[in-house]
Every structure is written in structure tokens, then in C-alpha cells.
Short mmCIF file of C-alpha atoms and ligand atoms in Angstrom, two decimals:
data_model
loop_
_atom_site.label_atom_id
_atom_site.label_comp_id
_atom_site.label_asym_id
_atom_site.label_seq_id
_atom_site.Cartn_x
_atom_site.Cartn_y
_atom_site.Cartn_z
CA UNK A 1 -23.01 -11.22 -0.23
CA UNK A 2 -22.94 -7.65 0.02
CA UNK A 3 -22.87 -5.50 -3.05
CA UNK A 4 -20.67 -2.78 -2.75
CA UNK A 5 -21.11 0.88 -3.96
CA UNK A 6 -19.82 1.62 -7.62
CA UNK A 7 -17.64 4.30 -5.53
CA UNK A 8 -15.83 1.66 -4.34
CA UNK A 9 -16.09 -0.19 -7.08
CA UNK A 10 -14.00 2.51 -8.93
CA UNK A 11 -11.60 3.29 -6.20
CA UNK A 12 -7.79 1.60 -7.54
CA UNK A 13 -6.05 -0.21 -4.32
CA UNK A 14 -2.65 1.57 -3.99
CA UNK A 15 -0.30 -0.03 -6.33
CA UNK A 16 3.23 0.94 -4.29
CA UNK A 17 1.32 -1.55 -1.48
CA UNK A 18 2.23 -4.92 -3.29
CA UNK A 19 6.29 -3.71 -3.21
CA UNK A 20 6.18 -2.89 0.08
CA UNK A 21 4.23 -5.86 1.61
CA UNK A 22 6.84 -7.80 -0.04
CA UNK A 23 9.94 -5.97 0.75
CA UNK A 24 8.71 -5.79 4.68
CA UNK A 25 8.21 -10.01 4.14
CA UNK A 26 11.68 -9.88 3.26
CA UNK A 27 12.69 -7.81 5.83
CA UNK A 28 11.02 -10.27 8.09
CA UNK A 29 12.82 -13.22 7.18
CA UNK A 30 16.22 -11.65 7.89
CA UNK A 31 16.81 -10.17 4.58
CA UNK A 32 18.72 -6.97 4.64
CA UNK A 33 16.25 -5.17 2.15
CA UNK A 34 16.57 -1.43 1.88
CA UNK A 35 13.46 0.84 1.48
CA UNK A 36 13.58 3.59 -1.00
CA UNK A 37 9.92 3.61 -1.18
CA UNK A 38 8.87 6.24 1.98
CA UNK A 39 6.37 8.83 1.86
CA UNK A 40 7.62 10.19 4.91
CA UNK A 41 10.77 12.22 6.73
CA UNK A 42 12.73 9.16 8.52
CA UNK A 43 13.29 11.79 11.17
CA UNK A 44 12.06 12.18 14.61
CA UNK A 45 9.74 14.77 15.30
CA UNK A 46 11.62 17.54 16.86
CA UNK A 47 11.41 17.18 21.03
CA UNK A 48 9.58 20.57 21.77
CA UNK A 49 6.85 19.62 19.44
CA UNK A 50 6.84 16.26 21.37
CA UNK A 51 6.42 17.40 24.78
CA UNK A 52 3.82 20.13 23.55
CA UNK A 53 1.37 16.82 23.30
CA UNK A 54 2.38 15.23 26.34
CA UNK A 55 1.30 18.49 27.99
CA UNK A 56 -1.60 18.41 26.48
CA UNK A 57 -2.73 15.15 27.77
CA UNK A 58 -1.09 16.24 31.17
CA UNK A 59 -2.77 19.42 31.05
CA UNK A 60 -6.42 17.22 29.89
CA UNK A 61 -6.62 18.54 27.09
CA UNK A 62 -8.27 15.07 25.82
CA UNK A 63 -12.03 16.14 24.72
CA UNK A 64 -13.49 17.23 21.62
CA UNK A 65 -12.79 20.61 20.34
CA UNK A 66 -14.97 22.52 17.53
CA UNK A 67 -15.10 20.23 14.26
CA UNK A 68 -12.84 22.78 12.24
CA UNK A 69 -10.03 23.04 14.96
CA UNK A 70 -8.99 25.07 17.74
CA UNK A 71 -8.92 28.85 17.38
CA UNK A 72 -5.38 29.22 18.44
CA UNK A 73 -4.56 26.99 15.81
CA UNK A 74 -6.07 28.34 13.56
CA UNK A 75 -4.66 32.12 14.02
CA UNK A 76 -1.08 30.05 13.96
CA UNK A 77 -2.02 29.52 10.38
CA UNK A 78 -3.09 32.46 9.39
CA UNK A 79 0.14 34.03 10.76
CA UNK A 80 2.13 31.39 8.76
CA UNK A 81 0.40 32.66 5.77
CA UNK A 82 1.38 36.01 6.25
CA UNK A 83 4.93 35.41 7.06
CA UNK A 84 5.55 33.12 4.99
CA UNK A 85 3.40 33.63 1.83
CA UNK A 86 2.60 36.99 2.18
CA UNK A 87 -1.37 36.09 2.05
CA UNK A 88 -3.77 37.58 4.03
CA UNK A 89 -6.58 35.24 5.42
CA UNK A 90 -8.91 35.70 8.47
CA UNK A 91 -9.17 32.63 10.79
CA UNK A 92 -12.94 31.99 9.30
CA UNK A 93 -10.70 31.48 5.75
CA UNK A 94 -9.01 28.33 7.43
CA UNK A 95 -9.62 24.98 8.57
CA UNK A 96 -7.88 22.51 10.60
CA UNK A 97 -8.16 18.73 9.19
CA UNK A 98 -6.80 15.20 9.79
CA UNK A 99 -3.73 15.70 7.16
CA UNK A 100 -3.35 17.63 4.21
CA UNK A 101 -4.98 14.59 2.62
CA UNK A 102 -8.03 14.99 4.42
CA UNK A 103 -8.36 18.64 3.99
CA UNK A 104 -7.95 17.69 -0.39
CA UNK A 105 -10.55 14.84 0.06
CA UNK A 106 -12.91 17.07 2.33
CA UNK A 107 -12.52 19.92 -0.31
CA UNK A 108 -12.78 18.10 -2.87
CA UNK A 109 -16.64 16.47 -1.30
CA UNK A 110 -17.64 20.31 -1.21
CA UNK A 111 -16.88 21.52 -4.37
CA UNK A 112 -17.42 18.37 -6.51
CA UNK A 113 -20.61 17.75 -8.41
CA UNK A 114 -20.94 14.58 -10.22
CA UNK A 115 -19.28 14.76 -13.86
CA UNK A 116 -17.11 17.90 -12.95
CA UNK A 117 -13.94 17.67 -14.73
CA UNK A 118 -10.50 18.32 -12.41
CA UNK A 119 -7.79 18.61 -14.01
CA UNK A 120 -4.36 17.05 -12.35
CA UNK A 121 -0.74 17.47 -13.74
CA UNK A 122 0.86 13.58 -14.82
CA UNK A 123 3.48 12.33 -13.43
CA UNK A 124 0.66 13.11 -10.03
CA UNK A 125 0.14 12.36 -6.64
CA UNK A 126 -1.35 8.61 -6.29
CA UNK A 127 -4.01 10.02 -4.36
CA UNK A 128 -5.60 13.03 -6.76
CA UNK A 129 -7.13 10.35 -9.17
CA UNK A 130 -8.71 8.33 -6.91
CA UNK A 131 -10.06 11.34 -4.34
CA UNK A 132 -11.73 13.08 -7.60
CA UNK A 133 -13.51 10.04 -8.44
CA UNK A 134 -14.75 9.55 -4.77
CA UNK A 135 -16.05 13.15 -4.83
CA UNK A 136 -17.76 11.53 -8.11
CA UNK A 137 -15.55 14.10 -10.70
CA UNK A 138 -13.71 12.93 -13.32
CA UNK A 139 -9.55 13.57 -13.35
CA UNK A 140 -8.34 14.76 -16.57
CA UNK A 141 -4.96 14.03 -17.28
CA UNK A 142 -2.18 16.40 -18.20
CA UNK A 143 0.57 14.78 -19.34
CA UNK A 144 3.68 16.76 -18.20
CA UNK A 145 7.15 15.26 -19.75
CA UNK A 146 11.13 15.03 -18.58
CA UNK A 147 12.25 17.34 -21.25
CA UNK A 148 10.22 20.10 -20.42
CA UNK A 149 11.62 19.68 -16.57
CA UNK A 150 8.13 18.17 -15.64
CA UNK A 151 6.44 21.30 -16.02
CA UNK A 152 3.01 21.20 -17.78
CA UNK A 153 3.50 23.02 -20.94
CA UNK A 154 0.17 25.84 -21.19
CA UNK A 155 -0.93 25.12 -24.27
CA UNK A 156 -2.25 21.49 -22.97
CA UNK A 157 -3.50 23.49 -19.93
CA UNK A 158 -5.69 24.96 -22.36
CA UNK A 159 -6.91 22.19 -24.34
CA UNK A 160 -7.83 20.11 -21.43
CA UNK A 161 -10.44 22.68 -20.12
CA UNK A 162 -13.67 22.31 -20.95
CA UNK A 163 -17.07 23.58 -19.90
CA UNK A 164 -17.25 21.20 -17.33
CA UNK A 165 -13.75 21.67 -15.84
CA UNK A 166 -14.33 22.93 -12.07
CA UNK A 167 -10.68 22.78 -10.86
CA UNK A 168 -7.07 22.67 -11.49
CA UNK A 169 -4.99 20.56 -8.98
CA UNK A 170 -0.93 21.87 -8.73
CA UNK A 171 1.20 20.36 -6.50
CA UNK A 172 4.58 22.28 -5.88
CA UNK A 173 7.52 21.17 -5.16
CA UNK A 174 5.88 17.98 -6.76
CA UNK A 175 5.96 14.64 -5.09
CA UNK A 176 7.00 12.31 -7.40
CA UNK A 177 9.22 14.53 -9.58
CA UNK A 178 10.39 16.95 -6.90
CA UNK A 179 10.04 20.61 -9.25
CA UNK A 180 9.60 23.38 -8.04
CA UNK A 181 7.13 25.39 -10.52
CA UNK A 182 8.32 28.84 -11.52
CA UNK A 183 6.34 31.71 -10.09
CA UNK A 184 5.56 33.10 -14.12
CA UNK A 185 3.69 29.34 -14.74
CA UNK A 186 1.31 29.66 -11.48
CA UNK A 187 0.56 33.16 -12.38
CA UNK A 188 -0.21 31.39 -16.34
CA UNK A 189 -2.64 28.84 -14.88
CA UNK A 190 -3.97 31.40 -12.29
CA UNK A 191 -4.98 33.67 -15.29
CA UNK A 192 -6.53 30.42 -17.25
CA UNK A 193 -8.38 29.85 -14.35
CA UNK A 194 -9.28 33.44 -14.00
CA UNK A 195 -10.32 33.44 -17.85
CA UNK A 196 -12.71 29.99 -17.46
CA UNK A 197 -13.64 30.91 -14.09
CA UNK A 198 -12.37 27.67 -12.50
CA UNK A 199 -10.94 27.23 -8.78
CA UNK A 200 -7.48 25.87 -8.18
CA UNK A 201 -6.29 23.55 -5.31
CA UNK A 202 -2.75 24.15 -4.94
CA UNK A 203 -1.04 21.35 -2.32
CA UNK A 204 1.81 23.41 -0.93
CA UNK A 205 3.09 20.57 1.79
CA UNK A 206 6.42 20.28 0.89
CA UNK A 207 6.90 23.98 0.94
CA UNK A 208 9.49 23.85 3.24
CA UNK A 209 11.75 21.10 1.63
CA UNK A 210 13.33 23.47 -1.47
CA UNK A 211 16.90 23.05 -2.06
CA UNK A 212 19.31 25.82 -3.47
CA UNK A 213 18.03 29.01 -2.21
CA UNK A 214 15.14 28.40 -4.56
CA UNK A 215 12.01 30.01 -3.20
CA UNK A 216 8.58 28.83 -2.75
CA UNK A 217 5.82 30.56 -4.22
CA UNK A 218 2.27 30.10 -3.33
CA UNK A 219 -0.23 29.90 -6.20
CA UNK A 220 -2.82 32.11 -4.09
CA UNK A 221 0.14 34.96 -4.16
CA UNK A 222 -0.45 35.81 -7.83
CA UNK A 223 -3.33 38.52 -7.26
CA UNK A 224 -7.14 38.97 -5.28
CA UNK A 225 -8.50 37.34 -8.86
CA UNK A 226 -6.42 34.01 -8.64
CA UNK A 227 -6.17 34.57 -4.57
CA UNK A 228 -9.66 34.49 -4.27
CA UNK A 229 -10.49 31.02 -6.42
CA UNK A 230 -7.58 29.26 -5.38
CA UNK A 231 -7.76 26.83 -1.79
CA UNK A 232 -4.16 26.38 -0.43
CA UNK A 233 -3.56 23.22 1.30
CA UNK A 234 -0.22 22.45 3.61
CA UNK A 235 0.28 20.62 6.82
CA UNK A 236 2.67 20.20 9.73
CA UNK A 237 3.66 16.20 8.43
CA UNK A 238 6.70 16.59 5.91
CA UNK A 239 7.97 19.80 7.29
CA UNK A 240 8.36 18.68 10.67
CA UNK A 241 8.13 15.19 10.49
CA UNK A 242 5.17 14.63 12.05
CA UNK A 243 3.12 12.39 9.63
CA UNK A 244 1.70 10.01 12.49
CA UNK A 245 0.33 13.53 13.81
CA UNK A 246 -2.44 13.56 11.43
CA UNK A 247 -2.73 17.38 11.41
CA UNK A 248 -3.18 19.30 7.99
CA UNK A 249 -4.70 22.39 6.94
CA UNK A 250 -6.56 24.73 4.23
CA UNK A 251 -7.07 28.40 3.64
CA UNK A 252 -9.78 29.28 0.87
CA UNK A 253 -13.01 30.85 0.70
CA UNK A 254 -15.31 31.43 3.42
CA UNK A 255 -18.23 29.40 1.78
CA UNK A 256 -15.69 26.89 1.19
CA UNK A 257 -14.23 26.69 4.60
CA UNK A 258 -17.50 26.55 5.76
CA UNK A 259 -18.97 23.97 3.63
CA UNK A 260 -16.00 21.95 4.49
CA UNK A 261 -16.58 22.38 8.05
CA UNK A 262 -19.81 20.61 8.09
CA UNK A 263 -19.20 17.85 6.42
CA UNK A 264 -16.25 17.31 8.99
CA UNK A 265 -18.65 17.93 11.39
CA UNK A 266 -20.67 14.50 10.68
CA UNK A 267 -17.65 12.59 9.54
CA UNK A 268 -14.73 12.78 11.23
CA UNK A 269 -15.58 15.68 14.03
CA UNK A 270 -12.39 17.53 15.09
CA UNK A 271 -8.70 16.41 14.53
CA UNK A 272 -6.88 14.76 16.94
CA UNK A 273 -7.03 17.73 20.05
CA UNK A 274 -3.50 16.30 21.20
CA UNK A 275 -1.58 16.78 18.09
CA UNK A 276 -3.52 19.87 17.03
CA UNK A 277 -1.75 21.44 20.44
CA UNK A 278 1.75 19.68 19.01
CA UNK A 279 1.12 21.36 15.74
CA UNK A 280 0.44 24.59 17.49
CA UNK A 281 3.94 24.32 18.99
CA UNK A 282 5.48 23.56 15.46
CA UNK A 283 3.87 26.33 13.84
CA UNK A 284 4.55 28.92 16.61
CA UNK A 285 8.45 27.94 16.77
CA UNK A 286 10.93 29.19 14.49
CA UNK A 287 11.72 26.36 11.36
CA UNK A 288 15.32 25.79 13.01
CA UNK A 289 14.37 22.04 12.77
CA UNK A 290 12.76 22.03 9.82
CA UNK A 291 15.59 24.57 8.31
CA UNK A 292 18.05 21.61 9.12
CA UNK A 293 16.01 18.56 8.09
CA UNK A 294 15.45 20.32 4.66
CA UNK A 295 19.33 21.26 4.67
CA UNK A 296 19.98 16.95 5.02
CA UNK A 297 17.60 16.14 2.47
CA UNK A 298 19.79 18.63 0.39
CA UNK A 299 22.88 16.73 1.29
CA UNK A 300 21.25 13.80 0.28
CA UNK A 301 19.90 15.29 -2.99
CA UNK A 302 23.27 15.82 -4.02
CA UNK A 303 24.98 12.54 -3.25
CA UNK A 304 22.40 10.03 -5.15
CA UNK A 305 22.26 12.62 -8.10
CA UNK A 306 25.57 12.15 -8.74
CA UNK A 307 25.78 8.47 -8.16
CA UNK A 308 23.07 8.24 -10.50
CA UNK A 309 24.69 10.31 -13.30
CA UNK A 310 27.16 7.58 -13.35
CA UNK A 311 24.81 4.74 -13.94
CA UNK A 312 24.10 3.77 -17.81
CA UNK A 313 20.36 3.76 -19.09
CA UNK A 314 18.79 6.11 -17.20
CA UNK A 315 17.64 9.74 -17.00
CA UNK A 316 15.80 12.17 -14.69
CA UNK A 317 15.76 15.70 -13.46
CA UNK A 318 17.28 17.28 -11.02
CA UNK A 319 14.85 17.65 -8.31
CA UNK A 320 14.62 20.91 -6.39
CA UNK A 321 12.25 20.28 -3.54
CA UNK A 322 10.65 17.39 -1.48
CA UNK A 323 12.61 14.08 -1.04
CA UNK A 324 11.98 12.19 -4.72
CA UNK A 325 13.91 11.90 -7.59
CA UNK A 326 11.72 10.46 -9.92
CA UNK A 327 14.20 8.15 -12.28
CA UNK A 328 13.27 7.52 -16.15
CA UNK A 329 14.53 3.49 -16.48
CA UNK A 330 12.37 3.20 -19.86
CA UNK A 331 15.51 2.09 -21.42
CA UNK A 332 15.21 -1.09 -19.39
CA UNK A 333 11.95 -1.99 -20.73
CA UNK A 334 11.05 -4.70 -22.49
CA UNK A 335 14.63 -6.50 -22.13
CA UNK A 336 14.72 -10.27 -20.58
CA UNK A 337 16.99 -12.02 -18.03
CA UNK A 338 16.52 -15.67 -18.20
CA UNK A 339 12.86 -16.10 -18.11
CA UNK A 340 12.06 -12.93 -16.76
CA UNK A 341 10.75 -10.36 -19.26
CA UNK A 342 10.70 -6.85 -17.35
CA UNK A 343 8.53 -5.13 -19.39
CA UNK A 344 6.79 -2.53 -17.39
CA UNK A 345 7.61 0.08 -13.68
CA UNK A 346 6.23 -2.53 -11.68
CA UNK A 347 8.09 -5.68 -13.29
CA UNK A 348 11.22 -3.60 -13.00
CA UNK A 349 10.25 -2.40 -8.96
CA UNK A 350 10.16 -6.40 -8.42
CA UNK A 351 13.49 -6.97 -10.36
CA UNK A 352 15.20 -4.34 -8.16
CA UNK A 353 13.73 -5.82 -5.15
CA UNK A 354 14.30 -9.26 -5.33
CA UNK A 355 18.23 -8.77 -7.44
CA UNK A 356 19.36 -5.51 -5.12
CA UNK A 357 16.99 -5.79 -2.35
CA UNK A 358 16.11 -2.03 -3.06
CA UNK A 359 12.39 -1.48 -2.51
CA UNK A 360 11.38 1.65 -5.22
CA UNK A 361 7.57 2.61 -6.08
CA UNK A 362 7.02 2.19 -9.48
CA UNK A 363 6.07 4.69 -11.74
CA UNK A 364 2.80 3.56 -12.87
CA UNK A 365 1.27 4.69 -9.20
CA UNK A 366 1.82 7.77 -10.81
CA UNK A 367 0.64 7.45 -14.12
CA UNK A 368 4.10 6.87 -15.62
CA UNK A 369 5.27 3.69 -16.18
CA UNK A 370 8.65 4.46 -17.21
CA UNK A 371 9.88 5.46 -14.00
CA UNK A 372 10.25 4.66 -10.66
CA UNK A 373 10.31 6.92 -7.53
CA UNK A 374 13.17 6.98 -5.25
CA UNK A 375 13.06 8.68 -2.08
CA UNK A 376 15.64 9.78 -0.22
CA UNK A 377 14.48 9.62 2.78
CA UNK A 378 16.74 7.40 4.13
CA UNK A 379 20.22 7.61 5.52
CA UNK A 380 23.15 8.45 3.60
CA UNK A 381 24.82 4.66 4.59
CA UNK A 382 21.61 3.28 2.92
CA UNK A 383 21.50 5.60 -0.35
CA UNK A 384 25.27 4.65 -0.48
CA UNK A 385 24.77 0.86 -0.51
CA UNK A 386 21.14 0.89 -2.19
CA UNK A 387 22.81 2.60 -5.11
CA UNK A 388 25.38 0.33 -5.06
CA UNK A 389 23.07 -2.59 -5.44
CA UNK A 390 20.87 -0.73 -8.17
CA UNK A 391 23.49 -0.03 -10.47
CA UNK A 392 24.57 -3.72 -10.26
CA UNK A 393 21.41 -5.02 -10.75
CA UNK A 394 21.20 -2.41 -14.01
CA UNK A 395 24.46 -3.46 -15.13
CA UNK A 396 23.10 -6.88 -15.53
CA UNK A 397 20.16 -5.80 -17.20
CA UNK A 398 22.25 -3.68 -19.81
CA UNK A 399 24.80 -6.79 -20.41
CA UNK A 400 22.10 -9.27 -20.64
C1 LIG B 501 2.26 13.48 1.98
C2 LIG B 501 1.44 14.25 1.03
C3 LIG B 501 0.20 14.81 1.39
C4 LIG B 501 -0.54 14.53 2.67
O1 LIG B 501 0.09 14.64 3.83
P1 LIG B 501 -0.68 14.47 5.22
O2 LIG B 501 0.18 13.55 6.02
O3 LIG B 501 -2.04 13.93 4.97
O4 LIG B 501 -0.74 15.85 5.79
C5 LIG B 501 -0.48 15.59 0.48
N1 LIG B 501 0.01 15.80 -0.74
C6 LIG B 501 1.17 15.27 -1.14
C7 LIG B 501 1.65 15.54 -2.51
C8 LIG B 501 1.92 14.46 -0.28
O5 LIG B 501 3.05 13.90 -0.70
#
């Protein structure tokens, strides 16, 4: 038998995959399950951006191209930084990778020495943990908490750092919670940074999706001092629905960038040459589609918040970007139905699933077991009737 590598060893299989094996069984076997649980736009990507990859293969544009991604490309970016962030970066600042989640896990393999310290905001992304231990770091844990909107509250900034913190993750808006962090709290952690001389990686990808005139700010915008330690990462695949793409970028330091580019170089070579020409297109356009898509997750946004006020037991805030609503149900903990005891997220993700046939992720993905993460990426018929279902299923619980 083969041993494997403590790196894998460590690595935690992704928890939301056991609810949605089961709820795509289901599916399977007729049953009309609906899926709360994507990760991703349940749009189309937008025609133009289509046919900019058929041309590509037309026009044989099928080969490898320089490990870090097309030029063109990469100027696209930089002018997307200046519009729309107001950050200055030459095109030797940026590189092109296979998703935003590649550029974090390359980035995170150049900075990362073993026993580094990263620290990463809780409720977090499923993916931080496990990327900072595969870059041999340790993630430590921030607990950030519904009464204080999600936000993480300074003072804990603070006392997490240590002399072996290297970096502070921030995600914003936040997938699961969906906040939007106020420009005065980056410029707080850019100064703590500044102060302990750490870097910051600040995962901007859902930039785009921000409801209610609220604005985006990037954390790299606060100053050359926080500008110059902090590595912005964003992508083309939630703004215009072009996950399957596989196109993400990253604008930091030279050294980084560069660092970054080798070790793309001998792993995964360039991205994907088609869909680096598609994302060319996306980037170049004007955001009318991704102005509209954002506008409809709005819509959305507003219709299950509402239903959800109505529904006894359970709390959450308001969110104000991406397409989550991250829904406190620790009221429903611990209580029992018949044999069942539901006593944790993922008890209560199976309860919804098998009693509503409502597929959820549960909360303890994100280090938060009292929740569960609903995404409303899905069509306003199926948020009406999935709701519908939850808050029977609830009801049950809170008359049982
Ligand atoms: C979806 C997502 C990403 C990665 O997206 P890619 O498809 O790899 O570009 C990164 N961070 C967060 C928080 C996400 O939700």
C-alpha cells in the first residue's frame, strides 16, 4: 500500500460534498429536490464572451502561451484596476491563473514557509484552511460573530498576531455571510499589518455582486504602505458567470508575481489560452451583463430576506454582496423528531434535505456550525417553493 504524504494526510475532504452527492441521488431517482447549495451564478455566460472563445479556436489560437498569461490580458487587468479600484499596477505586477483559487493556492506556495501563521476571518471560505495547510502554514482563526454584522472586531485582530503571523486573509463581500467590509476596517487591518509588517491577501471576486449602491473598496486602495504588502486576487467566474472558464487573476508585488510565475511554470503552465481570450472579451466590455446579473441577485436578495423574517427560530444578517445569506438555525439544535436528534449544521442540512428536499451547505464547512448557507443562486420559482418547504420543515421542528 502506498503511504501517503502527511500533506494529504491533513487536507479535510469538502464537507458540503456529502449533501450534494445525496441531493443529486435524489434528483436522480425522480425526486424534485431543490439546490440551495451553489457556488456559482446559475446564469449563462453572456454570448459575446462566448463567441470570443469560439474565435479563438477558429482563429487557432489552441497552443501554449507564456506560463503567467497573455500580455493583452494582462494590460486588461491592469486597466480594470485603474478604473475600477483606482490602483495603479504595471502588467509585471499581475498574473493570469486557473481561477481565483489557483492564483490564492499559488500565492499562498510562494509566500508560505512552514509554521507561518495566516490569519483568516471565521465564518471563512472552505478553501483558506485547507490551502494554508498545503502551503504547510498554520490558519489562525478569527472568530467574527452575527451581532457585530460579521465583521471581525480589531481588538482580536490584534491578539491573534504573533511573531510568526505572515498574512492576513479578507475576503469582501464575504462568501458565506455576504458583508461588505467598511472602507475605515480595511484601512484598520491595513495599518496592523503595516505596524507588524505582515502582507495581506485580500479575495475581491465578488466585487461586482454589491447590492444597494454600496461600493466596493479594495484593501490595496488604503495607501503605497498597505498597497504595497497587500496581493489582490479577483477573477472573471462570479462576475460574469464564467466559473467553467477557469480564468482568475492577482496583482501584488513584483517578486511575488514573479515567484508565482515559476512555480506555475512547472505545475500547471499557462491557463486555458481559449478562455483567457473569452476573459479578455469580458474584461474589455462594459459590465452591462454583469450590471444586470448583480441587479437579479438583488431582486432575489430581497425576496428570501423577507420570507425568512417571517420564519420562527432563526436569525441572520442582511447580506450586502455575493449570493449567500448565511442563516443562524442554532435555535434548532439539539431538539429531536422521533428518533432523530438534530444536533449539529450538518444533521440539520440532512433534515432539510430529506423533510423539504432543500439541499443547504452546512455551516460547519465554514467553521460555524450554527448555520447553514443558502444561496440564492437559483430562480425566484425555486427560492419561492424552497422557502416554502423550509419553513414547514422548521415549523415541525419548533412544534415537536
Ligand atoms: C468562488 C470563489 C473563489 C474562486 O473562484 P474561481 O472560480 O477559482 O475563480 C475564490 N474565493 C471565493 C471566496 C469564492 O467564493
Amino acid at each position: 500500500m502506498m503511504v501517503l504524504s502527511e500533506r494529504a494526510k491533513n487536507v479535510t475532504a469538502s464537507l458540503t460534498l456529502a449533501i450534494s452527492a445525496k441531493a443529486k441521488q435524489m434528483q436522480k431517482s425522480g425526486e424534485e429536490v431543490i439546490i440551495f447549495g451553489a457556488g456559482e451564478p446559475d446564469f449563462d455566460t453572456p454570448a459575446f464572451i462566448k463567441q470570443a472563445g469560439i474565435s479563438a479556436i477558429e482563429d487557432g489560437f489552441t497552443k501554449y502561451t507564456p506560463a503567467s498569461g497573455i500580455i493583452e490580458l494582462k494590460e486588461a487587468v491592469v486597466a480594470k484596476f485603474r478604473k475600477d479600484n483606482n490602483l495603479d499596477y504595471t502588467a509585471t505586477q499581475i498574473i493570469i491563473s486557473c481561477g481565483a483559487k489557483h492564483s490564492l493556492y499559488v500565492c499562498l506556495q510562494a509566500i508560505c514557509n512552514p509554521q507561518d501563521e495566516v490569519i483568516i476571518f471565521s465564518p471563512y471560505w472552505v478553501s483558506y484552511p485547507e490551502m494554508i495547510k498545503l502551503a504547510g502554514a498554520i490558519p489562525v482563526i478569527v472568530n467574527t460573530k452575527e451581532e457585530d454584522g460579521f465583521l471581525p472586531a480589531i481588538s482580536s485582530i490584534k491578539a491573534a498576531v504573533s511573531n510568526k503571523t505572515k498574512l492576513i486573509v479578507i475576503n469582501s463581500p464575504c462568501n458565506p455571510t455576504g458583508i461588505v467590509y467598511p472602507k475605515e476596517l480595511l484601512e484598520e487591518i491595513g495599518q496592523i499589518a503595516v505596524k507588524n509588517d505582515l502582507g495581506i491577501i485580500s479575495d475581491e471576486i465578488y466585487e461586482k455582486i454589491i447590492f444597494d449602491s454600496k461600493k466596493h473598496v479594495s484593501c490595496a486602495s488604503g495607501g503605497e504602505d498597505i498597497k504595497s504588502r497587500t496581493i489582490v486576487v479577483n477573477g472573471v467566474s462570479k462576475t460574469y458567470a464564467m466559473t467553467g472558464w477557469r480564468i482568475g487573476y492577482l496583482a501584488g508585488s513584483v517578486e511575488v508575481v514573479k515567484a508565482m510565475s515559476s512555480i506555475q511554470s512547472h505545475s500547471t503552465s499557462n491557463p486555458n489560452s481559449i478562455a483567457q481570450k473569452a476573459a479578455l472579451a469580458a474584461l474589455k466590455n462594459e459590465d452591462q451583463e454583469a450590471t444586470s446579473m448583480a441587479a437579479e441577485f438583488q431582486t432575489r436578495r430581497d425576496f428570501i430576506v423577507e420570507r425568512l423574517k417571517r420564519i420562527n427560530g432563526v436569525s441572520f444578517c442582511k447580506p450586502e454582496g455575493a449570493f449567500y445569506l448565511f442563516l443562524n438555525i442554532g435555535s434548532f439544535l439539539g431538539c429531536k423528531l422521533g428518533k432523530r436528534v438534530v444536533g449539529n449544521s450538518l444533521d440539520f442540512a440532512n433534515y432539510l434535505l430529506e423533510e423539504a428536499k432543500v439541499a443547504v451547505v452546512p455551516g460547519v464547512a465554514f467553521g460555524a456550525d450554527n448555520y447553514i448557507r443558502i444561496s440564492f443562486a437559483a430562480s425566484m420559482e425555486d427560492l419561492s417553493h424552497g422557502l416554502d418547504r423550509m419553513e414547514t420543515a422548521m415549523r415541525k421542528i419548533n412544534s415537536a
